[in-house]
Tab-separated table of C-alpha atoms in Angstrom:
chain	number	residue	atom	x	y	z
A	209	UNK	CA	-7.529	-19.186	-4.293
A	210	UNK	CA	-6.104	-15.821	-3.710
A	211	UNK	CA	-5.424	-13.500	-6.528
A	212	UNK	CA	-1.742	-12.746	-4.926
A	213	UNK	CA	0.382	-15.082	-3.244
A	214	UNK	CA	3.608	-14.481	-1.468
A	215	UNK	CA	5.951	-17.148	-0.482
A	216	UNK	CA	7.240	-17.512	2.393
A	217	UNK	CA	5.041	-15.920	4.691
A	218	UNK	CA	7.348	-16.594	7.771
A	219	UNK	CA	11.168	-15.951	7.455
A	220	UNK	CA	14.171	-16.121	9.816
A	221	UNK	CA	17.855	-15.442	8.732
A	222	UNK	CA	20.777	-14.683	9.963
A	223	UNK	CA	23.134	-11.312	8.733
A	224	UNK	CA	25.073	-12.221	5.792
A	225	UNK	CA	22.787	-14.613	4.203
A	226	UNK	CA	20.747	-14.524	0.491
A	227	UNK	CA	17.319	-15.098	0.583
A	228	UNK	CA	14.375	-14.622	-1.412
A	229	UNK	CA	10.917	-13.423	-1.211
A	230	UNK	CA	8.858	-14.505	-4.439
A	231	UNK	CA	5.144	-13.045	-5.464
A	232	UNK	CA	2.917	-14.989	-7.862
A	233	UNK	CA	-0.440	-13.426	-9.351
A	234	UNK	CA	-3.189	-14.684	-10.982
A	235	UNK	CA	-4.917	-11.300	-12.039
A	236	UNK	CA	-3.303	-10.863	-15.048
A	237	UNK	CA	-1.783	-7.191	-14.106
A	238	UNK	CA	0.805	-6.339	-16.304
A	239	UNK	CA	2.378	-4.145	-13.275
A	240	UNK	CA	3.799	-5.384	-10.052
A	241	UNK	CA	5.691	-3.915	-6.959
A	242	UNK	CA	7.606	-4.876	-3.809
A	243	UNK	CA	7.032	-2.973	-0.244
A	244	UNK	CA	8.384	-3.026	2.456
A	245	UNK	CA	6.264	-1.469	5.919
A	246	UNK	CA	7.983	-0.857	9.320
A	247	UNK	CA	5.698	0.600	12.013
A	248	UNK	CA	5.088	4.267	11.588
A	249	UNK	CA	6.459	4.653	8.303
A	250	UNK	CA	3.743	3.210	6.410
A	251	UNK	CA	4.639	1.654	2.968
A	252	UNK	CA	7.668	2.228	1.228
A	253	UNK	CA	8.640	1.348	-2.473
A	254	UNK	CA	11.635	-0.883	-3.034
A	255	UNK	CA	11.135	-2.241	-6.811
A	256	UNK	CA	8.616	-1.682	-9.067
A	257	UNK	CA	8.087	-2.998	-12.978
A	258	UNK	CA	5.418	-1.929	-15.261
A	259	UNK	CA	5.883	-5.313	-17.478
A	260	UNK	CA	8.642	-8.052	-17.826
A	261	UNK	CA	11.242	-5.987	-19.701
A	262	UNK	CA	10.615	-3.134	-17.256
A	263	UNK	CA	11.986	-2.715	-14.219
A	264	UNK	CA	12.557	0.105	-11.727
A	265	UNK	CA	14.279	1.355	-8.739
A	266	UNK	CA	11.717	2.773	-6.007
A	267	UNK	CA	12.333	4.964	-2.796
A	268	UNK	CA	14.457	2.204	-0.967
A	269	UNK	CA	16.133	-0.062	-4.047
A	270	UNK	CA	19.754	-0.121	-1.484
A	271	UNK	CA	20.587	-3.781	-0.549
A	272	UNK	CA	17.503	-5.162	-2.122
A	273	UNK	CA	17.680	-6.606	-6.153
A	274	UNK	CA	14.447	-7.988	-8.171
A	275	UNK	CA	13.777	-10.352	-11.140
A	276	UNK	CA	10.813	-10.555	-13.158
A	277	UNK	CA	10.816	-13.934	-14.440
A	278	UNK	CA	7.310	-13.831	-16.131
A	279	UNK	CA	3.937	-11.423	-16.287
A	280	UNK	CA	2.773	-13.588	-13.198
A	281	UNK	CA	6.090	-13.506	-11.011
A	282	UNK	CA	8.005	-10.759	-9.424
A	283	UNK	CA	10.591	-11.665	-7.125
A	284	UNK	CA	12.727	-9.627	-4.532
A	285	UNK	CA	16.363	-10.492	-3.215
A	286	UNK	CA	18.351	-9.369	-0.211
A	287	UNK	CA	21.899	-10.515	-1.187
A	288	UNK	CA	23.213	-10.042	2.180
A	289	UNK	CA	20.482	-9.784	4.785
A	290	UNK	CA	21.179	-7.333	7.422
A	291	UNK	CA	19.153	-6.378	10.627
A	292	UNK	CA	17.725	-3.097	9.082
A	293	UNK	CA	15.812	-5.529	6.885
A	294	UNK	CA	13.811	-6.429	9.333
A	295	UNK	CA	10.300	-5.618	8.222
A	296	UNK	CA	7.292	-6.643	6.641
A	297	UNK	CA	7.254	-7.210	3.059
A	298	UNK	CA	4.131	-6.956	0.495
A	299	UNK	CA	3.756	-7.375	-3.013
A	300	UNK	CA	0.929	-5.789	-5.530
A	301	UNK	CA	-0.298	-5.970	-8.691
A	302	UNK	CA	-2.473	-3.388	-10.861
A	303	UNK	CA	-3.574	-3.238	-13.840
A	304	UNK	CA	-2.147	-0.704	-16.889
A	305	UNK	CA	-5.444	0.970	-16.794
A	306	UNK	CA	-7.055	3.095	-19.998
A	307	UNK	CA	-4.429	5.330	-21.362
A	308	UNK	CA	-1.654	4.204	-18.408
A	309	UNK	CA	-3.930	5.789	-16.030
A	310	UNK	CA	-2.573	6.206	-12.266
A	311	UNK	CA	-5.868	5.246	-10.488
A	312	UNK	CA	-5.583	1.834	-11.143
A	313	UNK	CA	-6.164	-0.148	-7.754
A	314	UNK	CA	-3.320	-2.166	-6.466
A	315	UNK	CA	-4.099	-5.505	-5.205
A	316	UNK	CA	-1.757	-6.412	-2.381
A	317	UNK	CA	-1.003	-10.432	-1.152
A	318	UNK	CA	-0.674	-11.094	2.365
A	319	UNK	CA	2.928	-10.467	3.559
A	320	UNK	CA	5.836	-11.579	4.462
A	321	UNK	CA	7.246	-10.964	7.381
A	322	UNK	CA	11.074	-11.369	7.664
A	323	UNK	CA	13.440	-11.193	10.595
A	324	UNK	CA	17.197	-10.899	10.091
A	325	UNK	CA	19.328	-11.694	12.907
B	258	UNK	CA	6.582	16.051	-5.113
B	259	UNK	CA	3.533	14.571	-4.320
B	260	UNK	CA	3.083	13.397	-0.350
B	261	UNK	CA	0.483	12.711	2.039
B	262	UNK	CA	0.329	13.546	5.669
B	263	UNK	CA	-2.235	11.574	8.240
B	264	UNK	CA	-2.375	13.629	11.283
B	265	UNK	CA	-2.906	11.005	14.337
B	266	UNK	CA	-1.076	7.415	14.604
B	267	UNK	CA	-3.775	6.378	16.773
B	268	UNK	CA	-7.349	7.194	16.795
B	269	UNK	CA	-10.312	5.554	19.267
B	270	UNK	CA	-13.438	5.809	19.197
B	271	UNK	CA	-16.179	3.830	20.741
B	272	UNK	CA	-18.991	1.494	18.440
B	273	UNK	CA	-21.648	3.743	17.211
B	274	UNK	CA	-19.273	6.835	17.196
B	275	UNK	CA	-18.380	8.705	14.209
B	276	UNK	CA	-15.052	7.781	12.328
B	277	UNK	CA	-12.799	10.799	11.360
B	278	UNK	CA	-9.602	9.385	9.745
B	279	UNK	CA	-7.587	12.903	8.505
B	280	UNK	CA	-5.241	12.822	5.288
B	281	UNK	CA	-4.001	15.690	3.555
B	282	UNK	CA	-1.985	15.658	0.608
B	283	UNK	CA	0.645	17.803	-1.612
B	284	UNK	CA	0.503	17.566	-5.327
B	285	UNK	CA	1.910	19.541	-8.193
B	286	UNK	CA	-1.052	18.134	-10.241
B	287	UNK	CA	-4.601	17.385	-9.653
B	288	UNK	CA	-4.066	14.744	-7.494
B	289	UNK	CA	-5.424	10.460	-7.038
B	290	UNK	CA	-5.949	9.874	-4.038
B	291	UNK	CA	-6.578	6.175	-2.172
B	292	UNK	CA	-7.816	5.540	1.204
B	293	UNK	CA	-6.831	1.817	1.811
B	294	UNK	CA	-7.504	-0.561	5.027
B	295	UNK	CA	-5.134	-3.427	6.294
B	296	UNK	CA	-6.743	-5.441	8.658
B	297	UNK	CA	-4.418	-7.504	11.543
B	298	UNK	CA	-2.310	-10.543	9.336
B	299	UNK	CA	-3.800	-8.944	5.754
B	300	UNK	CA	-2.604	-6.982	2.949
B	301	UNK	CA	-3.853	-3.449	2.451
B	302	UNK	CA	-7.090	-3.517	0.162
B	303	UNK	CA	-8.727	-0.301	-1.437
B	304	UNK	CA	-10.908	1.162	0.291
B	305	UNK	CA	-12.055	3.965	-2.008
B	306	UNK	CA	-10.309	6.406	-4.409
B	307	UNK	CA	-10.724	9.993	-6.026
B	308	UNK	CA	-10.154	10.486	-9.571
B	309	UNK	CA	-11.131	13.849	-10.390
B	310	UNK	CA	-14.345	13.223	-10.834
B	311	UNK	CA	-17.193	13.638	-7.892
B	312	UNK	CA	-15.647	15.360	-4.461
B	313	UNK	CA	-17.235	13.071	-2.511
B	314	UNK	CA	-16.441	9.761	-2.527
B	315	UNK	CA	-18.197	6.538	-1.126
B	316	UNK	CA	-16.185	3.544	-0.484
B	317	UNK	CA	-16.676	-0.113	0.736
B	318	UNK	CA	-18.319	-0.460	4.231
B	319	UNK	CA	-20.104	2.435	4.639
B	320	UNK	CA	-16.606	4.660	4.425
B	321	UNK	CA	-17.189	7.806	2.340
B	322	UNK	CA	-14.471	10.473	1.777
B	323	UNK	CA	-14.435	14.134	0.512
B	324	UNK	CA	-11.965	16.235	-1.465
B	325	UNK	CA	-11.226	19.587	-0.705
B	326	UNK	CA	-8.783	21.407	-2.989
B	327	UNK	CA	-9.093	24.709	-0.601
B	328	UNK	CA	-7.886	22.276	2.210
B	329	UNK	CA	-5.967	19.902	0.281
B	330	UNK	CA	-7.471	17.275	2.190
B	331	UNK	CA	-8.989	14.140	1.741
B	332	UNK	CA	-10.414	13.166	5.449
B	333	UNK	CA	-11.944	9.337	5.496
B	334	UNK	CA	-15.468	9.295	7.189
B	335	UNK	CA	-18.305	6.931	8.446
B	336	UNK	CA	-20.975	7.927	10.497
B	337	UNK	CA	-21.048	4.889	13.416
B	338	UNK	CA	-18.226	2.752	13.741
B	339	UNK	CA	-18.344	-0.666	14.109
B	340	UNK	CA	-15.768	-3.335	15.908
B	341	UNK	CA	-15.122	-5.096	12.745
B	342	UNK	CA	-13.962	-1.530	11.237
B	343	UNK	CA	-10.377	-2.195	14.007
B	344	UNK	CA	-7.857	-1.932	11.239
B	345	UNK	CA	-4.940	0.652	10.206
B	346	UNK	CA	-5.960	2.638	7.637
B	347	UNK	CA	-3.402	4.031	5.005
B	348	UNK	CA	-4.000	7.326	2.692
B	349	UNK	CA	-2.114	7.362	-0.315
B	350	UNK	CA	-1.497	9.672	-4.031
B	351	UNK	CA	-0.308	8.635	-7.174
B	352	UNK	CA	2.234	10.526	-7.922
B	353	UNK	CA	3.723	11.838	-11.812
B	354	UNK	CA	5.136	8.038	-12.492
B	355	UNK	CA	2.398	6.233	-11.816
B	356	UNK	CA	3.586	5.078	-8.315
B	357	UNK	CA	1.689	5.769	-5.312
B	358	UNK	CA	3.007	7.139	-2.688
B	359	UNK	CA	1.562	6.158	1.238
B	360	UNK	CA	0.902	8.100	4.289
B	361	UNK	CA	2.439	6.503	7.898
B	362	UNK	CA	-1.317	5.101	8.422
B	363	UNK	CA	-3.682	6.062	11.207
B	364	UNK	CA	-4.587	2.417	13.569
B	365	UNK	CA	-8.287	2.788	14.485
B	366	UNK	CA	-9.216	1.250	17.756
B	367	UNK	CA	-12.325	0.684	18.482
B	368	UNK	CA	-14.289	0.221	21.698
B	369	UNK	CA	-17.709	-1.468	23.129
């Protein structure tokens, strides 16, 4: 089974609507993050949390809202989808590393891709 | 701030040929720096990563990459490409909050 799922992988709304995009891990990571990637932008940041009482804004937070409901699930909201949302969405996991050290590897799952309407 | 720069959106080269994947970075601090690969319908997975510790760096399937402070560069190599190595590839730094911050990615193509 993977280490990282992400549910759904396939998602079509319309503008307006609430949907959600939830990430599940089985690695044990303490710290998660949501991405989104357009082409030729590369990856951007839109949440991050560094354990389930800590959460934090990243580069693109606008429109989006997240919920950590346990060490193994992150979710990520759009309360009202709109076509600039368009994009494909990952979530990661690392580990807190030795003395919080920033080299820990992230571990991404597979995607999901949304389309807003 | 930290920030990464891949120079080419699109490189090709043909099997056998030598892969040169270019990253350079800007860093207030000694930097971490993170080649990863996303092959077509995947996630992004690590590739290889510096951590201040030997300047050159050998990754996962045959990938190697070398730090140059003088350059501020962190260029991904390997020697003869192969078709399965048809992926984008993403350069990335950590940057002073533990976040990592990603270059646009380069897409290797690569051809018989």
């Amino acid at each position: 089974d993977a280490d990282v799922t992400q549910t759904p992988r396939n998602r079509i709304t319309k503008t307006g609507k609430r949907i959600m995009l939830e990430c599940s891990q089985t690695k044990g990571h303490d710290r998660m993050y949501w991405y989104r990637q357009d082409p030729g932008l590369g990856l951007r940041l839109i949440y991050y949390s560094f354990d389930v009482k800590d959460i934090n804004k990243g580069e693109i937070s606008d429109g989006y809202s997240v919920s950590r409901q346990a060490q193994a699930k992150f979710s990520l909201s759009l309360e009202s989808a709109i076509p600039n949302q368009t994009a494909l969405y990952f979530c990661a996991t690392s580990d807190r590393g030795t003395s919080g050290s920033t080299w820990e590897t992230q571990y991404f799952g597979p995607g999901t891709r949304l389309l807003v309407l | 701030a930290q920030s990464v720069t891949q120079l080419g959106s699109h490189v090709s080269v043909s099997e056998g040929a030598l892969v040169l994947l270019r990253c350079n970075y800007s860093s207030s601090v000694p930097p971490y720096l993170f080649w990863y690969v996303q092959y077509p319908n995947q996630g992004l997975q690590l590739l290889l990563k510096y951590t201040s510790a030997a300047t050159l760096v050998k990754g996962i399937n045959g990938f190697e990459a070398e730090f140059k402070k003088s350059e501020t560069s962190f260029h991904l190599t390997k020697p003869s490409a192969h078709m399965s190595d048809a992926a984008e590839y993403f350069c990335a730094v950590s940057d002073l909050a533990d976040k990592l911050i990603f270059g646009t990615g380069t897409r290797l193509q690569v051809f018989p």
